[in-house]
Amino acid sequence: MKKWALAAIIYLLVVIAGYTVYAQYFEKTNAPKVEASENHEHQEQKQKGQVLSQFHYEDGSIHIRLTDLSNNPIPLEVNHEKLLHLIIVDESLNYYAHLHPTKVGEGEFTVEKALSNGKYKAFIDIKPKGLDYSIKPIPFEVGNSDEGSPKNHLVSDSSLTKTVEGKTVKLKMSSTKPNVPITLSFELDQSNLEPYLGAMGHVVILDKKANHFLHVHPEREDQPVFVTQFDKEGIYKIWAEFKQENKVRVFPFVVEIKK
């Protein structure tokens, strides 16, 4: 075979091989790019459904900012007559405050509340428009926490009757087992019981470590009867809030949930 014919055949084989490699590479590098872009877009949409809570305490002033992951302010719906309920407890769960910060801008709220030195957890209870939201504890410290509140040594109450400022409330629980609906019925003088935030009372529940938060409202607007459920065994603290004679009083109970 002549040299020029052999060279032509070799050249043709090189061109075919080169085109085959290029076509495979081009196909491999292009298709995934579109798919990756679509996945990224889907993830972005899911991430934008999250709520970021920025909480800052300084010199008796609390500032809260609520945004999505793109730093856009979160629109809120009114929830029991307020846009935002703020619950603060100390490390020992002896201190409890239920506050309603004032809106000062889109997604921004402030409230004045002087706190003693110690470790605390804040719970921001909101209802974002069109977004899912779960309440998580926000730990923070004030001053030298070593000089603050004592450690948590909760034990269940031997009596579920409490008296605060001359007003007595008795708690009755339909069960003390986990993972079942439990009715919390409160016996109190209802002759002077007034609506508070659109209901005849409010109940906030925390586990011993203040990690699991429940904010419960009455089953009926005219009765202090609540239904909730405890997912795990353990010690829980219940704060029941009732408005009587134009004053809101908080009645604390400690219960044990066990099988």
PDB file of N, CA, C and O in Angstrom, residues 1-17:
ATOM      1  N   MET A   1       0.866  -1.194   0.000  1.00  0.00           N
ATOM      2  CA  MET A   1       0.000   0.000   0.000  1.00  0.00           C
ATOM      3  C   MET A   1       0.897   1.238   0.000  1.00  0.00           C
ATOM      4  O   MET A   1       1.897   1.293   0.699  1.00  0.00           O
ATOM      5  N   LYS A   2       0.511   2.224  -0.810  1.00  0.00           N
ATOM      6  CA  LYS A   2       1.303   3.427  -0.887  1.00  0.00           C
ATOM      7  C   LYS A   2       1.250   4.195   0.428  1.00  0.00           C
ATOM      8  O   LYS A   2       0.272   4.141   1.163  1.00  0.00           O
ATOM      9  N   LYS A   3       2.337   4.903   0.664  1.00  0.00           N
ATOM     10  CA  LYS A   3       2.448   5.640   1.930  1.00  0.00           C
ATOM     11  C   LYS A   3       1.329   6.668   2.089  1.00  0.00           C
ATOM     12  O   LYS A   3       0.801   6.870   3.177  1.00  0.00           O
ATOM     13  N   TRP A   4       0.964   7.369   1.008  1.00  0.00           N
ATOM     14  CA  TRP A   4      -0.072   8.422   1.148  1.00  0.00           C
ATOM     15  C   TRP A   4      -1.430   7.831   1.507  1.00  0.00           C
ATOM     16  O   TRP A   4      -2.207   8.410   2.249  1.00  0.00           O
ATOM     17  N   ALA A   5      -1.737   6.612   0.995  1.00  0.00           N
ATOM     18  CA  ALA A   5      -3.019   5.968   1.315  1.00  0.00           C
ATOM     19  C   ALA A   5      -3.054   5.541   2.774  1.00  0.00           C
ATOM     20  O   ALA A   5      -4.064   5.686   3.478  1.00  0.00           O
ATOM     21  N   LEU A   6      -1.916   5.004   3.270  1.00  0.00           N
ATOM     22  CA  LEU A   6      -1.834   4.598   4.675  1.00  0.00           C
ATOM     23  C   LEU A   6      -1.991   5.799   5.601  1.00  0.00           C
ATOM     24  O   LEU A   6      -2.687   5.754   6.618  1.00  0.00           O
ATOM     25  N   ALA A   7      -1.362   6.911   5.218  1.00  0.00           N
ATOM     26  CA  ALA A   7      -1.457   8.129   6.030  1.00  0.00           C
ATOM     27  C   ALA A   7      -2.896   8.646   6.061  1.00  0.00           C
ATOM     28  O   ALA A   7      -3.391   9.125   7.095  1.00  0.00           O
ATOM     29  N   ALA A   8      -3.598   8.537   4.927  1.00  0.00           N
ATOM     30  CA  ALA A   8      -4.993   9.006   4.864  1.00  0.00           C
ATOM     31  C   ALA A   8      -5.887   8.184   5.776  1.00  0.00           C
ATOM     32  O   ALA A   8      -6.773   8.717   6.477  1.00  0.00           O
ATOM     33  N   ILE A   9      -5.638   6.842   5.772  1.00  0.00           N
ATOM     34  CA  ILE A   9      -6.459   5.968   6.627  1.00  0.00           C
ATOM     35  C   ILE A   9      -6.221   6.280   8.110  1.00  0.00           C
ATOM     36  O   ILE A   9      -7.152   6.364   8.911  1.00  0.00           O
ATOM     37  N   ILE A  10      -4.951   6.456   8.479  1.00  0.00           N
ATOM     38  CA  ILE A  10      -4.606   6.773   9.887  1.00  0.00           C
ATOM     39  C   ILE A  10      -5.243   8.102  10.292  1.00  0.00           C
ATOM     40  O   ILE A  10      -5.807   8.262  11.382  1.00  0.00           O
ATOM     41  N   TYR A  11      -5.181   9.097   9.393  1.00  0.00           N
ATOM     42  CA  TYR A  11      -5.755  10.417   9.666  1.00  0.00           C
ATOM     43  C   TYR A  11      -7.261  10.315   9.901  1.00  0.00           C
ATOM     44  O   TYR A  11      -7.828  10.912  10.832  1.00  0.00           O
ATOM     45  N   LEU A  12      -7.917   9.494   9.026  1.00  0.00           N
ATOM     46  CA  LEU A  12      -9.363   9.329   9.143  1.00  0.00           C
ATOM     47  C   LEU A  12      -9.744   8.660  10.468  1.00  0.00           C
ATOM     48  O   LEU A  12     -10.707   9.064  11.138  1.00  0.00           O
ATOM     49  N   LEU A  13      -8.983   7.655  10.887  1.00  0.00           N
ATOM     50  CA  LEU A  13      -9.244   6.981  12.164  1.00  0.00           C
ATOM     51  C   LEU A  13      -9.074   7.934  13.339  1.00  0.00           C
ATOM     52  O   LEU A  13      -9.845   7.909  14.304  1.00  0.00           O
ATOM     53  N   VAL A  14      -8.075   8.786  13.276  1.00  0.00           N
ATOM     54  CA  VAL A  14      -7.840   9.780  14.347  1.00  0.00           C
ATOM     55  C   VAL A  14      -9.004  10.750  14.439  1.00  0.00           C
ATOM     56  O   VAL A  14      -9.483  11.100  15.518  1.00  0.00           O
ATOM     57  N   VAL A  15      -9.498  11.210  13.279  1.00  0.00           N
ATOM     58  CA  VAL A  15     -10.631  12.157  13.264  1.00  0.00           C
ATOM     59  C   VAL A  15     -11.874  11.522  13.864  1.00  0.00           C
ATOM     60  O   VAL A  15     -12.587  12.126  14.682  1.00  0.00           O
ATOM     61  N   ILE A  16     -12.165  10.263  13.470  1.00  0.00           N
ATOM     62  CA  ILE A  16     -13.352   9.564  13.981  1.00  0.00           C
ATOM     63  C   ILE A  16     -13.255   9.360  15.487  1.00  0.00           C
ATOM     64  O   ILE A  16     -14.205   9.595  16.239  1.00  0.00           O
ATOM     65  N   ALA A  17     -12.082   8.927  15.936  1.00  0.00           N
ATOM     66  CA  ALA A  17     -11.880   8.703  17.378  1.00  0.00           C
ATOM     67  C   ALA A  17     -12.016   9.999  18.154  1.00  0.00           C
ATOM     68  O   ALA A  17     -12.628  10.074  19.231  1.00  0.00           O
TER      69      ALA A  17
END
